[in-house]
Amino acid sequence: MSGPILIWGAGAIGGTLGAAFIRAGHEVIFVDNAADHVAAINANGLRIEGPIFQDTVKAKAFTPEGLQGKFERIFLCVKAHHTEAAAKALLPHVAEDGYVVSAQNGLNEMVISKVIGEHRVIGCFVNFGADYLEPGVVHYSGHGAVVVGELDGKRTARIEKIYALMQAFEPKAILTDNIWGYLWGKLIYGTLLFGTALTNDSIADVLANEHYRPILTKLALEVGAVANANDVVPEAFDGFDPAAFAPTASAADTARSFDEMVTHNRRSAKSHSGIWRDLAIRKRKTEVDAQVGPVVAIGRSLGVPTPLAAKVVELIHQIEAGTRSLELANLDLLARTEAGT
């Protein structure tokens, strides 16, 4: 591997990864659509705050229009609903032997592959806690699973090198031959996070609430059923065990996974999800259409009903539009949907 690492999307995920790569001795170039963020990085560096490490790293930053050159290693770290546009914008900058690592939430590898070719895409799963705070500042709030793998599961020279690079960020990083299992596992967990984001309560508080565990369990079961119908075996991570949300799981197994997720989230300085932050703080659209939406669509194509997932999409849209407030009562409404009342 030669040349600088290009980080396309210098927000929570991209900023945290890029800063760690710089601290490990690599040259990094940031690209971001937010001109004020780009200007702040160029003027003062990118500042990382939080309990894991605090540092200000120096790097060049560009808006997409200002970037020149081709790069072998590109990390795509934009919100899921911006993936296709970003992939088209970065396509001219992918070197002939280059590739794109999709450090995002969702099944974005499928979208990127259609733009740049599947052979140039590397799967990536991240679950660490981070938030964009303001131009030039990112908060890295908690460790979480980091997994990479070739889309076809093969062990290649490039994936071994990417794995070593990711270990510079997270020593417990995993190299897998089942990256789709991790991505679908995150979809199940991510749908639970969308459920918690219907409220103003923290992730841990919602998952710990015995009253809402039954409806959250049924929501997770829907997504797991779609994964199963798609011949995917979801993987476990950070206390989330997809097997605990299978139709054959015992109540004890499900409760244990909930408890472990609560423990993991209470250890993080990030109490609420990025979804909640988009709704409550930044007042902007979430990734619901690009994350939960495909689950509903795939389920429909496979004959697997997903009424609760579809209802979550509807409720999130209403909150985005300002016609619904963030409150626990939204989970009660979800439960009534499941009951058909």
Short mmCIF file of C-alpha atoms in Angstrom, two decimals:
data_model
loop_
_atom_site.label_atom_id
_atom_site.label_comp_id
_atom_site.label_asym_id
_atom_site.label_seq_id
_atom_site.Cartn_x
_atom_site.Cartn_y
_atom_site.Cartn_z
CA MET A 1 0.00 0.00 0.00
CA SER A 2 1.33 3.39 -0.93
CA GLY A 3 0.16 6.98 -0.92
CA PRO A 4 -2.14 8.70 1.54
CA ILE A 5 -5.33 7.20 2.88
CA LEU A 6 -8.38 9.08 1.62
CA ILE A 7 -11.20 9.48 4.13
CA TRP A 8 -14.40 10.48 2.31
CA GLY A 9 -16.66 11.86 5.03
CA ALA A 10 -14.79 13.39 7.97
CA GLY A 11 -17.59 13.21 10.53
CA ALA A 12 -18.02 10.86 13.47
CA ILE A 13 -16.74 7.65 11.89
CA GLY A 14 -14.37 9.09 9.30
CA GLY A 15 -12.88 11.70 11.61
CA THR A 16 -12.24 9.16 14.36
CA LEU A 17 -10.68 6.61 12.01
CA GLY A 18 -8.61 9.21 10.17
CA ALA A 19 -7.22 10.66 13.39
CA ALA A 20 -6.23 7.19 14.60
CA PHE A 21 -4.48 6.44 11.29
CA ILE A 22 -2.56 9.72 11.52
CA ARG A 23 -1.54 8.92 15.10
CA ALA A 24 -0.26 5.57 13.80
CA GLY A 25 2.01 7.34 11.31
CA HIS A 26 -0.07 7.28 8.13
CA GLU A 27 -0.75 10.23 5.85
CA VAL A 28 -4.46 10.99 5.62
CA ILE A 29 -6.46 13.30 3.39
CA PHE A 30 -10.02 14.20 4.39
CA VAL A 31 -12.92 14.98 2.05
CA ASP A 32 -16.19 16.40 3.33
CA ASN A 33 -19.19 18.23 1.90
CA ALA A 34 -19.29 20.67 4.83
CA ALA A 35 -17.09 23.57 3.76
CA ASP A 36 -16.88 24.95 7.31
CA HIS A 37 -15.63 21.58 8.61
CA VAL A 38 -13.02 21.42 5.82
CA ALA A 39 -11.90 24.99 6.54
CA ALA A 40 -11.59 24.27 10.27
CA ILE A 41 -9.47 21.15 9.67
CA ASN A 42 -7.15 23.03 7.31
CA ALA A 43 -6.83 25.97 9.70
CA ASN A 44 -6.50 24.24 13.06
CA GLY A 45 -6.40 20.48 12.47
CA LEU A 46 -9.03 17.92 13.46
CA ARG A 47 -9.60 17.82 17.21
CA ILE A 48 -10.68 14.55 18.81
CA GLU A 49 -12.32 14.79 22.22
CA GLY A 50 -13.59 12.08 24.57
CA PRO A 51 -12.39 9.46 27.04
CA ILE A 52 -10.43 7.23 24.62
CA PHE A 53 -7.87 9.82 23.52
CA GLN A 54 -7.74 13.56 23.05
CA ASP A 55 -5.58 15.00 20.31
CA THR A 56 -5.48 17.47 17.44
CA VAL A 57 -4.17 15.94 14.24
CA LYS A 58 -2.99 17.81 11.18
CA ALA A 59 -4.17 16.81 7.72
CA LYS A 60 -5.20 18.30 4.41
CA ALA A 61 -8.95 18.53 3.83
CA PHE A 62 -10.98 19.24 0.70
CA THR A 63 -14.53 19.53 -0.45
CA PRO A 64 -15.27 16.99 -3.21
CA GLU A 65 -14.93 19.68 -5.88
CA GLY A 66 -11.45 20.62 -4.73
CA LEU A 67 -9.92 17.14 -4.55
CA GLN A 68 -7.39 16.04 -7.17
CA GLY A 69 -5.53 12.81 -7.78
CA LYS A 70 -6.17 9.07 -7.48
CA PHE A 71 -5.89 6.97 -4.36
CA GLU A 72 -5.38 3.30 -3.62
CA ARG A 73 -7.02 3.28 -0.19
CA ILE A 74 -10.34 5.06 0.25
CA PHE A 75 -12.58 4.83 3.32
CA LEU A 76 -16.15 5.86 2.60
CA CYS A 77 -17.67 7.15 5.85
CA VAL A 78 -20.76 9.13 4.83
CA LYS A 79 -24.33 8.62 6.03
CA ALA A 80 -25.99 5.67 4.29
CA HIS A 81 -28.45 7.81 2.34
CA HIS A 82 -25.55 9.76 0.80
CA THR A 83 -23.69 6.63 -0.34
CA GLU A 84 -24.63 6.56 -4.02
CA ALA A 85 -23.85 10.24 -4.59
CA ALA A 86 -20.55 9.93 -2.72
CA ALA A 87 -19.55 6.79 -4.63
CA LYS A 88 -20.15 8.56 -7.94
CA ALA A 89 -18.15 11.58 -6.77
CA LEU A 90 -15.17 9.52 -5.61
CA LEU A 91 -15.12 7.19 -8.61
CA PRO A 92 -12.65 9.37 -10.61
CA HIS A 93 -10.29 9.29 -7.62
CA VAL A 94 -10.03 5.49 -7.29
CA ALA A 95 -6.67 4.24 -8.55
CA GLU A 96 -6.61 1.39 -11.07
CA ASP A 97 -5.67 -1.04 -8.30
CA GLY A 98 -7.56 0.90 -5.63
CA TYR A 99 -10.57 0.01 -3.51
CA VAL A 100 -13.17 1.50 -1.22
CA VAL A 101 -13.74 0.38 2.38
CA SER A 102 -17.36 1.00 3.40
CA ALA A 103 -17.05 2.13 7.04
CA GLN A 104 -20.77 2.88 7.36
CA ASN A 105 -24.04 1.54 8.70
CA GLY A 106 -26.25 -0.52 6.44
CA LEU A 107 -25.78 -2.64 3.32
CA ASN A 108 -23.89 0.12 1.52
CA GLU A 109 -21.41 -2.28 -0.06
CA MET A 110 -24.22 -3.25 -2.46
CA VAL A 111 -24.72 0.39 -3.47
CA ILE A 112 -21.01 1.13 -3.88
CA SER A 113 -20.48 -2.05 -5.92
CA LYS A 114 -23.00 -0.89 -8.51
CA VAL A 115 -21.02 2.33 -8.99
CA ILE A 116 -17.36 1.25 -8.87
CA GLY A 117 -17.49 -2.55 -9.27
CA GLU A 118 -17.80 -5.24 -6.61
CA HIS A 119 -14.12 -6.24 -6.93
CA ARG A 120 -13.12 -2.76 -5.69
CA VAL A 121 -15.24 -2.83 -2.54
CA ILE A 122 -14.20 -4.09 0.91
CA GLY A 123 -16.79 -4.77 3.58
CA CYS A 124 -16.46 -3.05 6.93
CA PHE A 125 -18.49 -3.12 10.12
CA VAL A 126 -18.01 -0.55 12.91
CA ASN A 127 -19.84 -0.14 16.19
CA PHE A 128 -17.70 2.32 18.14
CA GLY A 129 -19.28 5.43 19.64
CA ALA A 130 -18.55 8.80 18.06
CA ASP A 131 -20.27 12.08 17.23
CA TYR A 132 -19.55 15.12 15.11
CA LEU A 133 -19.70 18.10 17.50
CA GLU A 134 -18.84 21.18 15.45
CA PRO A 135 -16.55 22.18 12.56
CA GLY A 136 -13.14 20.67 13.22
CA VAL A 137 -14.24 18.69 16.30
CA VAL A 138 -15.28 15.03 16.70
CA HIS A 139 -16.06 13.19 19.93
CA TYR A 140 -14.79 9.59 20.22
CA SER A 141 -16.87 8.23 23.07
CA GLY A 142 -16.46 4.49 23.31
CA HIS A 143 -14.82 1.34 22.00
CA GLY A 144 -16.89 -1.01 19.87
CA ALA A 145 -16.56 -3.84 17.40
CA VAL A 146 -14.54 -3.21 14.23
CA VAL A 147 -14.64 -5.90 11.52
CA VAL A 148 -13.36 -6.08 7.94
CA GLY A 149 -13.67 -8.70 5.24
CA GLU A 150 -13.78 -9.30 1.51
CA LEU A 151 -17.33 -9.48 0.20
CA ASP A 152 -16.74 -13.03 -1.08
CA GLY A 153 -15.10 -14.12 2.17
CA LYS A 154 -11.66 -14.76 0.65
CA ARG A 155 -8.38 -13.99 2.40
CA THR A 156 -6.41 -11.64 0.16
CA ALA A 157 -3.22 -9.63 0.52
CA ARG A 158 -5.18 -6.39 0.56
CA ILE A 159 -7.60 -7.48 3.28
CA GLU A 160 -4.72 -8.62 5.47
CA LYS A 161 -3.18 -5.15 5.13
CA ILE A 162 -6.48 -3.38 5.79
CA TYR A 163 -6.93 -5.59 8.84
CA ALA A 164 -3.50 -4.55 10.14
CA LEU A 165 -4.44 -0.91 9.53
CA MET A 166 -7.68 -1.29 11.48
CA GLN A 167 -5.79 -2.87 14.37
CA ALA A 168 -3.92 0.43 14.67
CA PHE A 169 -7.30 1.94 15.52
CA GLU A 170 -8.87 -0.92 17.48
CA PRO A 171 -6.52 -3.69 18.73
CA LYS A 172 -9.51 -6.05 19.00
CA ALA A 173 -10.45 -5.60 15.33
CA ILE A 174 -11.64 -8.76 13.58
CA LEU A 175 -10.89 -10.15 10.12
CA THR A 176 -13.88 -12.23 9.00
CA ASP A 177 -14.95 -14.46 6.13
CA ASN A 178 -18.59 -13.56 6.92
CA ILE A 179 -18.74 -9.79 6.62
CA TRP A 180 -22.37 -9.99 5.45
CA GLY A 181 -23.20 -11.72 8.72
CA TYR A 182 -21.82 -8.77 10.66
CA LEU A 183 -23.57 -6.24 8.44
CA TRP A 184 -26.92 -7.98 8.88
CA GLY A 185 -26.24 -8.36 12.60
CA LYS A 186 -25.74 -4.59 12.75
CA LEU A 187 -29.00 -4.12 10.82
CA ILE A 188 -30.86 -6.07 13.50
CA TYR A 189 -29.15 -4.11 16.27
CA GLY A 190 -29.49 -0.88 14.30
CA THR A 191 -33.23 -1.37 14.00
CA LEU A 192 -33.33 -1.64 17.80
CA LEU A 193 -31.42 1.65 17.95
CA PHE A 194 -34.04 3.25 15.71
CA GLY A 195 -36.57 2.00 18.23
CA THR A 196 -34.69 3.65 21.11
CA ALA A 197 -34.43 6.85 19.04
CA LEU A 198 -38.22 7.16 19.03
CA THR A 199 -37.77 8.29 22.64
CA ASN A 200 -35.69 10.83 24.54
CA ASP A 201 -34.34 8.11 26.85
CA SER A 202 -30.80 6.79 26.51
CA ILE A 203 -30.03 3.60 24.58
CA ALA A 204 -29.23 1.75 27.79
CA ASP A 205 -32.35 2.96 29.60
CA VAL A 206 -34.67 1.87 26.80
CA LEU A 207 -33.00 -1.55 26.42
CA ALA A 208 -33.14 -2.01 30.19
CA ASN A 209 -36.84 -1.16 30.37
CA GLU A 210 -38.65 -4.48 30.92
CA HIS A 211 -41.93 -2.98 29.65
CA TYR A 212 -40.54 -2.43 26.15
CA ARG A 213 -38.35 -5.48 25.73
CA PRO A 214 -41.16 -7.61 24.23
CA ILE A 215 -41.88 -5.19 21.37
CA LEU A 216 -38.18 -4.59 20.74
CA THR A 217 -37.67 -8.36 20.64
CA LYS A 218 -40.40 -8.73 18.02
CA LEU A 219 -38.85 -5.90 15.99
CA ALA A 220 -35.48 -7.64 16.03
CA LEU A 221 -37.13 -10.94 15.09
CA GLU A 222 -38.53 -9.37 11.93
CA VAL A 223 -35.11 -8.25 10.70
CA GLY A 224 -33.54 -11.57 11.67
CA ALA A 225 -36.21 -13.40 9.67
CA VAL A 226 -35.33 -11.37 6.57
CA ALA A 227 -31.63 -12.16 7.05
CA ASN A 228 -32.45 -15.86 7.40
CA ALA A 229 -34.58 -15.81 4.26
CA ASN A 230 -31.64 -14.14 2.51
CA ASP A 231 -29.36 -17.06 3.55
CA VAL A 232 -27.30 -14.89 5.88
CA VAL A 233 -26.07 -16.04 9.29
CA PRO A 234 -25.85 -12.87 11.45
CA GLU A 235 -22.86 -12.50 13.75
CA ALA A 236 -22.75 -11.40 17.40
CA PHE A 237 -20.93 -8.31 18.70
CA ASP A 238 -20.73 -6.00 21.73
CA GLY A 239 -23.29 -7.92 23.78
CA PHE A 240 -25.75 -8.23 20.91
CA ASP A 241 -26.38 -11.88 20.09
CA PRO A 242 -28.60 -12.40 17.03
CA ALA A 243 -29.26 -15.98 18.13
CA ALA A 244 -30.98 -14.51 21.21
CA PHE A 245 -33.53 -12.91 18.87
CA ALA A 246 -34.26 -15.99 16.79
CA PRO A 247 -37.69 -17.69 16.94
CA THR A 248 -36.13 -20.62 18.81
CA ALA A 249 -34.36 -18.47 21.42
CA SER A 250 -35.30 -18.91 25.06
CA ALA A 251 -36.56 -15.98 27.14
CA ALA A 252 -33.42 -16.31 29.26
CA ASP A 253 -31.14 -15.98 26.22
CA THR A 254 -33.00 -12.89 25.03
CA ALA A 255 -32.87 -11.28 28.47
CA ARG A 256 -29.16 -12.02 28.72
CA SER A 257 -28.44 -10.31 25.40
CA PHE A 258 -30.49 -7.29 26.44
CA ASP A 259 -28.55 -7.11 29.71
CA GLU A 260 -25.20 -7.36 27.92
CA MET A 261 -26.19 -4.62 25.45
CA VAL A 262 -27.18 -2.43 28.38
CA THR A 263 -23.82 -3.05 30.05
CA HIS A 264 -21.93 -2.24 26.83
CA ASN A 265 -23.85 0.99 26.27
CA ARG A 266 -23.50 2.17 29.86
CA ARG A 267 -19.72 1.95 29.46
CA SER A 268 -19.82 4.43 26.58
CA ALA A 269 -19.77 8.18 27.03
CA LYS A 270 -22.22 8.26 24.12
CA SER A 271 -25.59 7.78 25.83
CA HIS A 272 -27.82 8.27 22.77
CA SER A 273 -27.53 7.04 19.20
CA GLY A 274 -26.48 9.11 16.22
CA ILE A 275 -30.06 8.59 15.02
CA TRP A 276 -31.41 10.38 18.10
CA ARG A 277 -28.81 13.11 17.65
CA ASP A 278 -29.94 13.68 14.05
CA LEU A 279 -33.54 13.99 15.24
CA ALA A 280 -33.16 15.88 18.52
CA ILE A 281 -30.03 17.99 18.03
CA ARG A 282 -29.18 18.40 14.38
CA LYS A 283 -32.79 18.41 13.16
CA ARG A 284 -32.01 16.56 9.96
CA LYS A 285 -33.05 13.40 8.18
CA THR A 286 -31.78 10.09 9.54
CA GLU A 287 -30.52 7.00 7.72
CA VAL A 288 -33.84 5.19 8.24
CA ASP A 289 -34.66 4.92 4.53
CA ALA A 290 -31.19 3.56 3.74
CA GLN A 291 -30.99 1.18 6.71
CA VAL A 292 -34.44 -0.02 7.74
CA GLY A 293 -36.04 0.69 4.36
CA PRO A 294 -34.00 -1.98 2.52
CA VAL A 295 -34.95 -4.55 5.17
CA VAL A 296 -38.63 -3.89 4.47
CA ALA A 297 -38.04 -4.02 0.70
CA ILE A 298 -35.96 -7.22 0.83
CA GLY A 299 -38.50 -8.79 3.16
CA ARG A 300 -41.28 -7.94 0.73
CA SER A 301 -39.35 -9.49 -2.17
CA LEU A 302 -38.78 -12.68 -0.16
CA GLY A 303 -42.31 -12.89 1.20
CA VAL A 304 -41.27 -12.05 4.77
CA PRO A 305 -43.61 -9.52 6.43
CA THR A 306 -42.02 -6.67 8.39
CA PRO A 307 -44.91 -4.55 9.74
CA LEU A 308 -43.00 -3.32 12.79
CA ALA A 309 -39.93 -2.28 10.79
CA ALA A 310 -42.23 -0.47 8.36
CA LYS A 311 -43.93 1.27 11.29
CA VAL A 312 -40.56 2.40 12.66
CA VAL A 313 -39.79 3.99 9.28
CA GLU A 314 -43.16 5.76 9.36
CA LEU A 315 -42.69 7.06 12.92
CA ILE A 316 -39.15 8.28 12.21
CA HIS A 317 -40.45 10.14 9.15
CA GLN A 318 -43.05 11.85 11.31
CA ILE A 319 -40.42 12.92 13.84
CA GLU A 320 -38.22 14.21 11.00
CA ALA A 321 -41.16 16.24 9.71
CA GLY A 322 -41.83 17.69 13.15
CA THR A 323 -45.29 16.17 13.45
CA ARG A 324 -44.37 13.72 16.23
CA SER A 325 -42.35 14.26 19.39
CA LEU A 326 -39.70 12.00 20.90
CA GLU A 327 -41.28 10.04 23.74
CA LEU A 328 -41.68 6.54 25.14
CA ALA A 329 -45.32 6.58 24.03
CA ASN A 330 -44.05 5.95 20.50
CA LEU A 331 -42.95 2.48 21.60
CA ASP A 332 -46.42 1.92 23.04
CA LEU A 333 -47.81 2.84 19.63
CA LEU A 334 -45.42 0.35 18.03
CA ALA A 335 -46.70 -2.33 20.42
CA ARG A 336 -50.30 -1.51 19.48
CA THR A 337 -49.33 -1.87 15.81
CA GLU A 338 -48.03 -5.34 16.54
CA ALA A 339 -51.24 -6.18 18.38
CA GLY A 340 -53.28 -4.89 15.46
CA THR A 341 -55.05 -2.24 17.54
#
